[in-house]
Each structure stands twice: as C-alpha cells, then as structure tokens.
Amino acid sequence: GSAPEPAVNLGSLMEARIRCRDLGIERVALLRARAVVRLHPQTRVPASTIDALVRAAPNRFKRLSDSEVEVRFSPDEAQFPFRLVEWIFARLEAPPPQA
C-alpha cells in the first residue's frame, strides 16, 4: 500500500532540506500567501536568475533584499506546500531567460 501522509511529508521535508543545501538556501519560510526564501552569501542561485524571475513575473516574485526573495501564491497553491517549494526550487535552478 501507500505510505502514510506523515511519512510522505517527512520524506518531502528531507528532500527540501537537501535541495536547500545544494542551492545555497538558508531558509524557506512559508507564510499564508507567500514564501520568503533567504539565500546564503555563497548561493548557487545567480542574481541574474532572480532578476529575470522578478522581471518576468512581478506579481509572483519580489526581491526583498540582496539575500531574500518573496514568492507569492494563491490559497489553493498553499494547500500543497511541498509542491510549491519544489516549484520555487525549479525556478531558482533554471538558467535565466536570454534577453
């Protein structure tokens, strides 16, 4: 049968922690309608990627500081926090679009 939900969530949490370490993300804070991602000073996420995300989707991404990015989401998306975190990681890993 399938694993119980707490076991699935624990696995997703461990996966998210590994991805954070690999990308150089210090913290992901999930709030009611947004997430705040704090980047380590030696992050693997280029500033150009963040700038491109902010330009391409200003209603979704906002740079709060050199080390923090806000990602806004809908209440429906908030019901699946690990999917949302995976989506954020995928955007941060992608090369910035060419101008």
PDB file of N, CA and C in Angstrom:
ATOM      1  N   GLY A   1       0.816  -1.181   0.000  1.00  0.00           N
ATOM      2  CA  GLY A   1       0.000   0.000   0.000  1.00  0.00           C
ATOM      3  C   GLY A   1       0.867   1.254   0.000  1.00  0.00           C
ATOM      4  N   SER A   2       0.216   2.370   0.015  1.00  0.00           N
ATOM      5  CA  SER A   2       0.926   3.650   0.023  1.00  0.00           C
ATOM      6  C   SER A   2       1.346   4.021   1.444  1.00  0.00           C
ATOM      7  N   ALA A   3       2.381   4.827   1.522  1.00  0.00           N
ATOM      8  CA  ALA A   3       2.911   5.266   2.816  1.00  0.00           C
ATOM      9  C   ALA A   3       1.936   6.245   3.464  1.00  0.00           C
ATOM     10  N   PRO A   4       1.891   6.264   4.806  1.00  0.00           N
ATOM     11  CA  PRO A   4       1.021   7.237   5.476  1.00  0.00           C
ATOM     12  C   PRO A   4       1.505   8.663   5.205  1.00  0.00           C
ATOM     13  N   GLU A   5       0.573   9.604   5.254  1.00  0.00           N
ATOM     14  CA  GLU A   5       0.879  11.004   4.943  1.00  0.00           C
ATOM     15  C   GLU A   5       2.033  11.566   5.775  1.00  0.00           C
ATOM     16  N   PRO A   6       2.115  11.308   7.088  1.00  0.00           N
ATOM     17  CA  PRO A   6       3.264  11.833   7.842  1.00  0.00           C
ATOM     18  C   PRO A   6       4.608  11.324   7.315  1.00  0.00           C
ATOM     19  N   ALA A   7       4.665  10.095   6.865  1.00  0.00           N
ATOM     20  CA  ALA A   7       5.918   9.554   6.317  1.00  0.00           C
ATOM     21  C   ALA A   7       6.249  10.220   4.983  1.00  0.00           C
ATOM     22  N   VAL A   8       5.246  10.446   4.161  1.00  0.00           N
ATOM     23  CA  VAL A   8       5.455  11.129   2.883  1.00  0.00           C
ATOM     24  C   VAL A   8       5.944  12.555   3.137  1.00  0.00           C
ATOM     25  N   ASN A   9       5.319  13.243   4.103  1.00  0.00           N
ATOM     26  CA  ASN A   9       5.724  14.611   4.433  1.00  0.00           C
ATOM     27  C   ASN A   9       7.154  14.657   4.962  1.00  0.00           C
ATOM     28  N   LEU A  10       7.544  13.684   5.773  1.00  0.00           N
ATOM     29  CA  LEU A  10       8.907  13.632   6.291  1.00  0.00           C
ATOM     30  C   LEU A  10       9.899  13.454   5.143  1.00  0.00           C
ATOM     31  N   GLY A  11       9.589  12.594   4.221  1.00  0.00           N
ATOM     32  CA  GLY A  11      10.445  12.401   3.050  1.00  0.00           C
ATOM     33  C   GLY A  11      10.553  13.676   2.222  1.00  0.00           C
ATOM     34  N   SER A  12       9.440  14.368   2.041  1.00  0.00           N
ATOM     35  CA  SER A  12       9.445  15.627   1.284  1.00  0.00           C
ATOM     36  C   SER A  12      10.260  16.695   2.002  1.00  0.00           C
ATOM     37  N   LEU A  13      10.160  16.720   3.321  1.00  0.00           N
ATOM     38  CA  LEU A  13      10.937  17.683   4.107  1.00  0.00           C
ATOM     39  C   LEU A  13      12.433  17.417   3.974  1.00  0.00           C
ATOM     40  N   MET A  14      12.823  16.165   4.055  1.00  0.00           N
ATOM     41  CA  MET A  14      14.247  15.822   3.921  1.00  0.00           C
ATOM     42  C   MET A  14      14.756  16.178   2.521  1.00  0.00           C
ATOM     43  N   GLU A  15      13.950  15.920   1.517  1.00  0.00           N
ATOM     44  CA  GLU A  15      14.308  16.266   0.145  1.00  0.00           C
ATOM     45  C   GLU A  15      14.472  17.781  -0.002  1.00  0.00           C
ATOM     46  N   ALA A  16      13.571  18.547   0.595  1.00  0.00           N
ATOM     47  CA  ALA A  16      13.652  20.010   0.531  1.00  0.00           C
ATOM     48  C   ALA A  16      14.913  20.511   1.229  1.00  0.00           C
ATOM     49  N   ARG A  17      15.268  19.929   2.344  1.00  0.00           N
ATOM     50  CA  ARG A  17      16.490  20.340   3.053  1.00  0.00           C
ATOM     51  C   ARG A  17      17.734  20.075   2.221  1.00  0.00           C
ATOM     52  N   ILE A  18      17.764  18.950   1.547  1.00  0.00           N
ATOM     53  CA  ILE A  18      18.911  18.626   0.687  1.00  0.00           C
ATOM     54  C   ILE A  18      18.990  19.626  -0.464  1.00  0.00           C
ATOM     55  N   ARG A  19      17.859  19.924  -1.073  1.00  0.00           N
ATOM     56  CA  ARG A  19      17.856  20.893  -2.179  1.00  0.00           C
ATOM     57  C   ARG A  19      18.289  22.271  -1.696  1.00  0.00           C
ATOM     58  N   CYS A  20      17.856  22.669  -0.500  1.00  0.00           N
ATOM     59  CA  CYS A  20      18.278  23.955   0.059  1.00  0.00           C
ATOM     60  C   CYS A  20      19.796  23.990   0.212  1.00  0.00           C
ATOM     61  N   ARG A  21      20.342  22.939   0.759  1.00  0.00           N
ATOM     62  CA  ARG A  21      21.794  22.877   0.941  1.00  0.00           C
ATOM     63  C   ARG A  21      22.504  22.942  -0.407  1.00  0.00           C
ATOM     64  N   ASP A  22      22.020  22.197  -1.388  1.00  0.00           N
ATOM     65  CA  ASP A  22      22.645  22.168  -2.708  1.00  0.00           C
ATOM     66  C   ASP A  22      22.579  23.528  -3.414  1.00  0.00           C
ATOM     67  N   LEU A  23      21.488  24.248  -3.241  1.00  0.00           N
ATOM     68  CA  LEU A  23      21.315  25.542  -3.901  1.00  0.00           C
ATOM     69  C   LEU A  23      21.922  26.702  -3.116  1.00  0.00           C
ATOM     70  N   GLY A  24      22.189  26.496  -1.840  1.00  0.00           N
ATOM     71  CA  GLY A  24      22.673  27.601  -1.023  1.00  0.00           C
ATOM     72  C   GLY A  24      21.530  28.462  -0.512  1.00  0.00           C
ATOM     73  N   ILE A  25      20.478  27.798  -0.070  1.00  0.00           N
ATOM     74  CA  ILE A  25      19.327  28.486   0.517  1.00  0.00           C
ATOM     75  C   ILE A  25      19.374  28.250   2.018  1.00  0.00           C
ATOM     76  N   GLU A  26      19.383  29.337   2.785  1.00  0.00           N
ATOM     77  CA  GLU A  26      19.435  29.220   4.246  1.00  0.00           C
ATOM     78  C   GLU A  26      18.081  28.885   4.853  1.00  0.00           C
ATOM     79  N   ARG A  27      17.018  29.448   4.246  1.00  0.00           N
ATOM     80  CA  ARG A  27      15.707  29.287   4.873  1.00  0.00           C
ATOM     81  C   ARG A  27      14.607  29.503   3.843  1.00  0.00           C
ATOM     82  N   VAL A  28      13.542  28.731   3.977  1.00  0.00           N
ATOM     83  CA  VAL A  28      12.314  28.953   3.226  1.00  0.00           C
ATOM     84  C   VAL A  28      11.201  29.071   4.260  1.00  0.00           C
ATOM     85  N   ALA A  29      10.631  30.259   4.357  1.00  0.00           N
ATOM     86  CA  ALA A  29       9.538  30.488   5.306  1.00  0.00           C
ATOM     87  C   ALA A  29       8.233  30.533   4.526  1.00  0.00           C
ATOM     88  N   LEU A  30       7.361  29.576   4.796  1.00  0.00           N
ATOM     89  CA  LEU A  30       6.045  29.557   4.151  1.00  0.00           C
ATOM     90  C   LEU A  30       5.058  30.292   5.032  1.00  0.00           C
ATOM     91  N   LEU A  31       4.490  31.332   4.498  1.00  0.00           N
ATOM     92  CA  LEU A  31       3.511  32.130   5.216  1.00  0.00           C
ATOM     93  C   LEU A  31       2.149  31.918   4.556  1.00  0.00           C
ATOM     94  N   ARG A  32       1.152  32.647   4.970  1.00  0.00           N
ATOM     95  CA  ARG A  32      -0.206  32.408   4.492  1.00  0.00           C
ATOM     96  C   ARG A  32      -0.331  32.468   2.967  1.00  0.00           C
ATOM     97  N   ALA A  33       0.173  33.520   2.340  1.00  0.00           N
ATOM     98  CA  ALA A  33       0.026  33.666   0.895  1.00  0.00           C
ATOM     99  C   ALA A  33       1.348  33.978   0.206  1.00  0.00           C
ATOM    100  N   ARG A  34       2.446  33.633   0.882  1.00  0.00           N
ATOM    101  CA  ARG A  34       3.748  33.902   0.286  1.00  0.00           C
ATOM    102  C   ARG A  34       4.817  33.048   0.953  1.00  0.00           C
ATOM    103  N   ALA A  35       5.918  32.947   0.272  1.00  0.00           N
ATOM    104  CA  ALA A  35       7.098  32.285   0.831  1.00  0.00           C
ATOM    105  C   ALA A  35       8.242  33.288   0.767  1.00  0.00           C
ATOM    106  N   VAL A  36       9.093  33.275   1.772  1.00  0.00           N
ATOM    107  CA  VAL A  36      10.284  34.109   1.764  1.00  0.00           C
ATOM    108  C   VAL A  36      11.479  33.166   1.742  1.00  0.00           C
ATOM    109  N   VAL A  37      12.310  33.326   0.717  1.00  0.00           N
ATOM    110  CA  VAL A  37      13.487  32.485   0.527  1.00  0.00           C
ATOM    111  C   VAL A  37      14.713  33.324   0.874  1.00  0.00           C
ATOM    112  N   ARG A  38      15.488  32.855   1.858  1.00  0.00           N
ATOM    113  CA  ARG A  38      16.718  33.543   2.240  1.00  0.00           C
ATOM    114  C   ARG A  38      17.910  32.777   1.671  1.00  0.00           C
ATOM    115  N   LEU A  39      18.706  33.466   0.859  1.00  0.00           N
ATOM    116  CA  LEU A  39      19.855  32.865   0.204  1.00  0.00           C
ATOM    117  C   LEU A  39      21.121  33.045   1.033  1.00  0.00           C
ATOM    118  N   HIS A  40      21.967  32.041   1.014  1.00  0.00           N
ATOM    119  CA  HIS A  40      23.277  32.103   1.663  1.00  0.00           C
ATOM    120  C   HIS A  40      24.174  33.029   0.837  1.00  0.00           C
ATOM    121  N   PRO A  41      25.147  33.702   1.452  1.00  0.00           N
ATOM    122  CA  PRO A  41      26.050  34.565   0.667  1.00  0.00           C
ATOM    123  C   PRO A  41      26.751  33.833  -0.483  1.00  0.00           C
ATOM    124  N   GLN A  42      27.022  32.541  -0.341  1.00  0.00           N
ATOM    125  CA  GLN A  42      27.641  31.768  -1.422  1.00  0.00           C
ATOM    126  C   GLN A  42      26.620  30.883  -2.147  1.00  0.00           C
ATOM    127  N   THR A  43      25.435  31.382  -2.352  1.00  0.00           N
ATOM    128  CA  THR A  43      24.396  30.618  -3.033  1.00  0.00           C
ATOM    129  C   THR A  43      24.800  30.279  -4.461  1.00  0.00           C
ATOM    130  N   ARG A  44      24.266  29.183  -4.964  1.00  0.00           N
ATOM    131  CA  ARG A  44      24.469  28.807  -6.367  1.00  0.00           C
ATOM    132  C   ARG A  44      23.459  29.494  -7.276  1.00  0.00           C
ATOM    133  N   VAL A  45      22.503  30.210  -6.708  1.00  0.00           N
ATOM    134  CA  VAL A  45      21.472  30.885  -7.498  1.00  0.00           C
ATOM    135  C   VAL A  45      22.017  32.246  -7.931  1.00  0.00           C
ATOM    136  N   PRO A  46      22.232  32.427  -9.230  1.00  0.00           N
ATOM    137  CA  PRO A  46      22.769  33.712  -9.685  1.00  0.00           C
ATOM    138  C   PRO A  46      21.764  34.852  -9.504  1.00  0.00           C
ATOM    139  N   ALA A  47      22.276  36.014  -9.217  1.00  0.00           N
ATOM    140  CA  ALA A  47      21.415  37.197  -9.095  1.00  0.00           C
ATOM    141  C   ALA A  47      20.646  37.428 -10.391  1.00  0.00           C
ATOM    142  N   SER A  48      21.251  37.082 -11.518  1.00  0.00           N
ATOM    143  CA  SER A  48      20.580  37.275 -12.806  1.00  0.00           C
ATOM    144  C   SER A  48      19.318  36.411 -12.921  1.00  0.00           C
ATOM    145  N   THR A  49      19.333  35.242 -12.310  1.00  0.00           N
ATOM    146  CA  THR A  49      18.142  34.385 -12.328  1.00  0.00           C
ATOM    147  C   THR A  49      17.012  35.038 -11.540  1.00  0.00           C
ATOM    148  N   ILE A  50      17.352  35.553 -10.369  1.00  0.00           N
ATOM    149  CA  ILE A  50      16.327  36.205  -9.541  1.00  0.00           C
ATOM    150  C   ILE A  50      15.798  37.453 -10.246  1.00  0.00           C
ATOM    151  N   ASP A  51      16.691  38.251 -10.800  1.00  0.00           N
ATOM    152  CA  ASP A  51      16.266  39.454 -11.521  1.00  0.00           C
ATOM    153  C   ASP A  51      15.343  39.101 -12.685  1.00  0.00           C
ATOM    154  N   ALA A  52      15.667  38.027 -13.412  1.00  0.00           N
ATOM    155  CA  ALA A  52      14.831  37.602 -14.538  1.00  0.00           C
ATOM    156  C   ALA A  52      13.456  37.147 -14.059  1.00  0.00           C
ATOM    157  N   LEU A  53      13.403  36.438 -12.937  1.00  0.00           N
ATOM    158  CA  LEU A  53      12.110  35.997 -12.395  1.00  0.00           C
ATOM    159  C   LEU A  53      11.261  37.196 -11.987  1.00  0.00           C
ATOM    160  N   VAL A  54      11.880  38.171 -11.346  1.00  0.00           N
ATOM    161  CA  VAL A  54      11.152  39.375 -10.908  1.00  0.00           C
ATOM    162  C   VAL A  54      10.625  40.138 -12.123  1.00  0.00           C
ATOM    163  N   ARG A  55      11.452  40.260 -13.165  1.00  0.00           N
ATOM    164  CA  ARG A  55      11.011  40.965 -14.383  1.00  0.00           C
ATOM    165  C   ARG A  55       9.894  40.201 -15.097  1.00  0.00           C
ATOM    166  N   ALA A  56      10.022  38.889 -15.182  1.00  0.00           N
ATOM    167  CA  ALA A  56       9.057  38.076 -15.932  1.00  0.00           C
ATOM    168  C   ALA A  56       7.722  37.924 -15.205  1.00  0.00           C
ATOM    169  N   ALA A  57       7.762  37.887 -13.882  1.00  0.00           N
ATOM    170  CA  ALA A  57       6.529  37.658 -13.105  1.00  0.00           C
ATOM    171  C   ALA A  57       6.520  38.540 -11.858  1.00  0.00           C
ATOM    172  N   PRO A  58       6.377  39.865 -12.034  1.00  0.00           N
ATOM    173  CA  PRO A  58       6.436  40.769 -10.875  1.00  0.00           C
ATOM    174  C   PRO A  58       5.297  40.573  -9.875  1.00  0.00           C
ATOM    175  N   ASN A  59       4.197  39.975 -10.313  1.00  0.00           N
ATOM    176  CA  ASN A  59       3.110  39.694  -9.376  1.00  0.00           C
ATOM    177  C   ASN A  59       3.384  38.456  -8.538  1.00  0.00           C
ATOM    178  N   ARG A  60       4.393  37.670  -8.939  1.00  0.00           N
ATOM    179  CA  ARG A  60       4.726  36.420  -8.272  1.00  0.00           C
ATOM    180  C   ARG A  60       6.013  36.539  -7.456  1.00  0.00           C
ATOM    181  N   PHE A  61       7.038  37.190  -8.027  1.00  0.00           N
ATOM    182  CA  PHE A  61       8.357  37.278  -7.395  1.00  0.00           C
ATOM    183  C   PHE A  61       8.686  38.726  -7.045  1.00  0.00           C
ATOM    184  N   LYS A  62       9.305  38.909  -5.879  1.00  0.00           N
ATOM    185  CA  LYS A  62       9.732  40.238  -5.448  1.00  0.00           C
ATOM    186  C   LYS A  62      11.044  40.085  -4.686  1.00  0.00           C
ATOM    187  N   ARG A  63      12.034  40.870  -5.059  1.00  0.00           N
ATOM    188  CA  ARG A  63      13.312  40.865  -4.336  1.00  0.00           C
ATOM    189  C   ARG A  63      13.137  41.763  -3.110  1.00  0.00           C
ATOM    190  N   LEU A  64      13.336  41.197  -1.925  1.00  0.00           N
ATOM    191  CA  LEU A  64      13.215  41.963  -0.691  1.00  0.00           C
ATOM    192  C   LEU A  64      14.547  42.586  -0.292  1.00  0.00           C
ATOM    193  N   SER A  65      15.638  41.895  -0.620  1.00  0.00           N
ATOM    194  CA  SER A  65      16.988  42.374  -0.334  1.00  0.00           C
ATOM    195  C   SER A  65      17.944  41.572  -1.209  1.00  0.00           C
ATOM    196  N   ASP A  66      19.238  41.794  -1.030  1.00  0.00           N
ATOM    197  CA  ASP A  66      20.215  41.012  -1.794  1.00  0.00           C
ATOM    198  C   ASP A  66      20.114  39.527  -1.480  1.00  0.00           C
ATOM    199  N   SER A  67      19.633  39.201  -0.290  1.00  0.00           N
ATOM    200  CA  SER A  67      19.607  37.799   0.123  1.00  0.00           C
ATOM    201  C   SER A  67      18.211  37.222   0.307  1.00  0.00           C
ATOM    202  N   GLU A  68      17.166  38.001   0.064  1.00  0.00           N
ATOM    203  CA  GLU A  68      15.813  37.486   0.262  1.00  0.00           C
ATOM    204  C   GLU A  68      14.915  37.760  -0.938  1.00  0.00           C
ATOM    205  N   VAL A  69      14.128  36.737  -1.262  1.00  0.00           N
ATOM    206  CA  VAL A  69      13.163  36.807  -2.366  1.00  0.00           C
ATOM    207  C   VAL A  69      11.813  36.367  -1.831  1.00  0.00           C
ATOM    208  N   GLU A  70      10.795  37.118  -2.184  1.00  0.00           N
ATOM    209  CA  GLU A  70       9.435  36.753  -1.814  1.00  0.00           C
ATOM    210  C   GLU A  70       8.757  36.124  -3.021  1.00  0.00           C
ATOM    211  N   VAL A  71       8.027  35.039  -2.776  1.00  0.00           N
ATOM    212  CA  VAL A  71       7.264  34.367  -3.819  1.00  0.00           C
ATOM    213  C   VAL A  71       5.814  34.321  -3.350  1.00  0.00           C
ATOM    214  N   ARG A  72       4.941  34.959  -4.094  1.00  0.00           N
ATOM    215  CA  ARG A  72       3.523  34.983  -3.724  1.00  0.00           C
ATOM    216  C   ARG A  72       2.789  33.827  -4.402  1.00  0.00           C
ATOM    217  N   PHE A  73       1.752  33.332  -3.736  1.00  0.00           N
ATOM    218  CA  PHE A  73       0.995  32.219  -4.279  1.00  0.00           C
ATOM    219  C   PHE A  73      -0.445  32.297  -3.823  1.00  0.00           C
ATOM    220  N   SER A  74      -1.290  31.496  -4.446  1.00  0.00           N
ATOM    221  CA  SER A  74      -2.722  31.516  -4.154  1.00  0.00           C
ATOM    222  C   SER A  74      -3.040  30.607  -2.963  1.00  0.00           C
ATOM    223  N   PRO A  75      -4.203  30.801  -2.356  1.00  0.00           N
ATOM    224  CA  PRO A  75      -4.614  29.902  -1.270  1.00  0.00           C
ATOM    225  C   PRO A  75      -4.707  28.445  -1.726  1.00  0.00           C
ATOM    226  N   ASP A  76      -5.109  28.211  -2.979  1.00  0.00           N
ATOM    227  CA  ASP A  76      -5.168  26.834  -3.488  1.00  0.00           C
ATOM    228  C   ASP A  76      -3.771  26.224  -3.545  1.00  0.00           C
ATOM    229  N   GLU A  77      -2.795  26.993  -4.006  1.00  0.00           N
ATOM    230  CA  GLU A  77      -1.417  26.501  -4.058  1.00  0.00           C
ATOM    231  C   GLU A  77      -0.877  26.226  -2.657  1.00  0.00           C
ATOM    232  N   ALA A  78      -1.316  27.006  -1.684  1.00  0.00           N
ATOM    233  CA  ALA A  78      -0.831  26.856  -0.311  1.00  0.00           C
ATOM    234  C   ALA A  78      -1.245  25.524   0.315  1.00  0.00           C
ATOM    235  N   GLN A  79      -2.237  24.875  -0.247  1.00  0.00           N
ATOM    236  CA  GLN A  79      -2.677  23.595   0.287  1.00  0.00           C
ATOM    237  C   GLN A  79      -1.675  22.471   0.021  1.00  0.00           C
ATOM    238  N   PHE A  80      -0.727  22.716  -0.886  1.00  0.00           N
ATOM    239  CA  PHE A  80       0.288  21.722  -1.232  1.00  0.00           C
ATOM    240  C   PHE A  80       1.674  22.344  -1.076  1.00  0.00           C
ATOM    241  N   PRO A  81       2.102  22.569   0.172  1.00  0.00           N
ATOM    242  CA  PRO A  81       3.337  23.329   0.405  1.00  0.00           C
ATOM    243  C   PRO A  81       4.583  22.696  -0.204  1.00  0.00           C
ATOM    244  N   PHE A  82       4.693  21.382  -0.194  1.00  0.00           N
ATOM    245  CA  PHE A  82       5.902  20.776  -0.739  1.00  0.00           C
ATOM    246  C   PHE A  82       5.947  20.898  -2.265  1.00  0.00           C
ATOM    247  N   ARG A  83       4.790  20.849  -2.910  1.00  0.00           N
ATOM    248  CA  ARG A  83       4.756  21.093  -4.353  1.00  0.00           C
ATOM    249  C   ARG A  83       5.181  22.526  -4.657  1.00  0.00           C
ATOM    250  N   LEU A  84       4.711  23.439  -3.837  1.00  0.00           N
ATOM    251  CA  LEU A  84       5.061  24.846  -4.012  1.00  0.00           C
ATOM    252  C   LEU A  84       6.564  25.054  -3.839  1.00  0.00           C
ATOM    253  N   VAL A  85       7.152  24.448  -2.829  1.00  0.00           N
ATOM    254  CA  VAL A  85       8.594  24.572  -2.593  1.00  0.00           C
ATOM    255  C   VAL A  85       9.367  23.973  -3.764  1.00  0.00           C
ATOM    256  N   GLU A  86       8.944  22.840  -4.268  1.00  0.00           N
ATOM    257  CA  GLU A  86       9.599  22.227  -5.427  1.00  0.00           C
ATOM    258  C   GLU A  86       9.514  23.152  -6.641  1.00  0.00           C
ATOM    259  N   TRP A  87       8.379  23.787  -6.829  1.00  0.00           N
ATOM    260  CA  TRP A  87       8.205  24.723  -7.935  1.00  0.00           C
ATOM    261  C   TRP A  87       9.180  25.898  -7.794  1.00  0.00           C
ATOM    262  N   ILE A  88       9.315  26.420  -6.588  1.00  0.00           N
ATOM    263  CA  ILE A  88      10.248  27.525  -6.329  1.00  0.00           C
ATOM    264  C   ILE A  88      11.672  27.080  -6.644  1.00  0.00           C
ATOM    265  N   PHE A  89      12.071  25.909  -6.149  1.00  0.00           N
ATOM    266  CA  PHE A  89      13.426  25.410  -6.405  1.00  0.00           C
ATOM    267  C   PHE A  89      13.689  25.284  -7.901  1.00  0.00           C
ATOM    268  N   ALA A  90      12.711  24.761  -8.638  1.00  0.00           N
ATOM    269  CA  ALA A  90      12.882  24.589 -10.076  1.00  0.00           C
ATOM    270  C   ALA A  90      13.112  25.937 -10.761  1.00  0.00           C
ATOM    271  N   ARG A  91      12.412  26.976 -10.335  1.00  0.00           N
ATOM    272  CA  ARG A  91      12.605  28.304 -10.927  1.00  0.00           C
ATOM    273  C   ARG A  91      13.984  28.855 -10.574  1.00  0.00           C
ATOM    274  N   LEU A  92      14.433  28.630  -9.360  1.00  0.00           N
ATOM    275  CA  LEU A  92      15.743  29.137  -8.940  1.00  0.00           C
ATOM    276  C   LEU A  92      16.893  28.391  -9.599  1.00  0.00           C
ATOM    277  N   GLU A  93      16.670  27.133  -9.962  1.00  0.00           N
ATOM    278  CA  GLU A  93      17.715  26.324 -10.616  1.00  0.00           C
ATOM    279  C   GLU A  93      17.813  26.601 -12.101  1.00  0.00           C
ATOM    280  N   ALA A  94      16.743  27.060 -12.697  1.00  0.00           N
ATOM    281  CA  ALA A  94      16.718  27.248 -14.153  1.00  0.00           C
ATOM    282  C   ALA A  94      17.627  28.405 -14.544  1.00  0.00           C
ATOM    283  N   PRO A  95      18.301  28.272 -15.687  1.00  0.00           N
ATOM    284  CA  PRO A  95      19.109  29.406 -16.155  1.00  0.00           C
ATOM    285  C   PRO A  95      18.211  30.576 -16.489  1.00  0.00           C
ATOM    286  N   PRO A  96      18.695  31.795 -16.299  1.00  0.00           N
ATOM    287  CA  PRO A  96      17.837  32.955 -16.602  1.00  0.00           C
ATOM    288  C   PRO A  96      17.534  33.019 -18.093  1.00  0.00           C
ATOM    289  N   PRO A  97      16.332  33.463 -18.442  1.00  0.00           N
ATOM    290  CA  PRO A  97      15.996  33.590 -19.862  1.00  0.00           C
ATOM    291  C   PRO A  97      16.896  34.625 -20.528  1.00  0.00           C
ATOM    292  N   GLN A  98      17.205  34.386 -21.771  1.00  0.00           N
ATOM    293  CA  GLN A  98      18.032  35.330 -22.535  1.00  0.00           C
ATOM    294  C   GLN A  98      17.192  36.533 -22.937  1.00  0.00           C
ATOM    295  N   ALA A  99      17.795  37.698 -22.873  1.00  0.00           N
ATOM    296  CA  ALA A  99      17.073  38.945 -23.200  1.00  0.00           C
ATOM    297  C   ALA A  99      16.927  39.114 -24.701  1.00  0.00           C
TER     298      ALA A  99
END
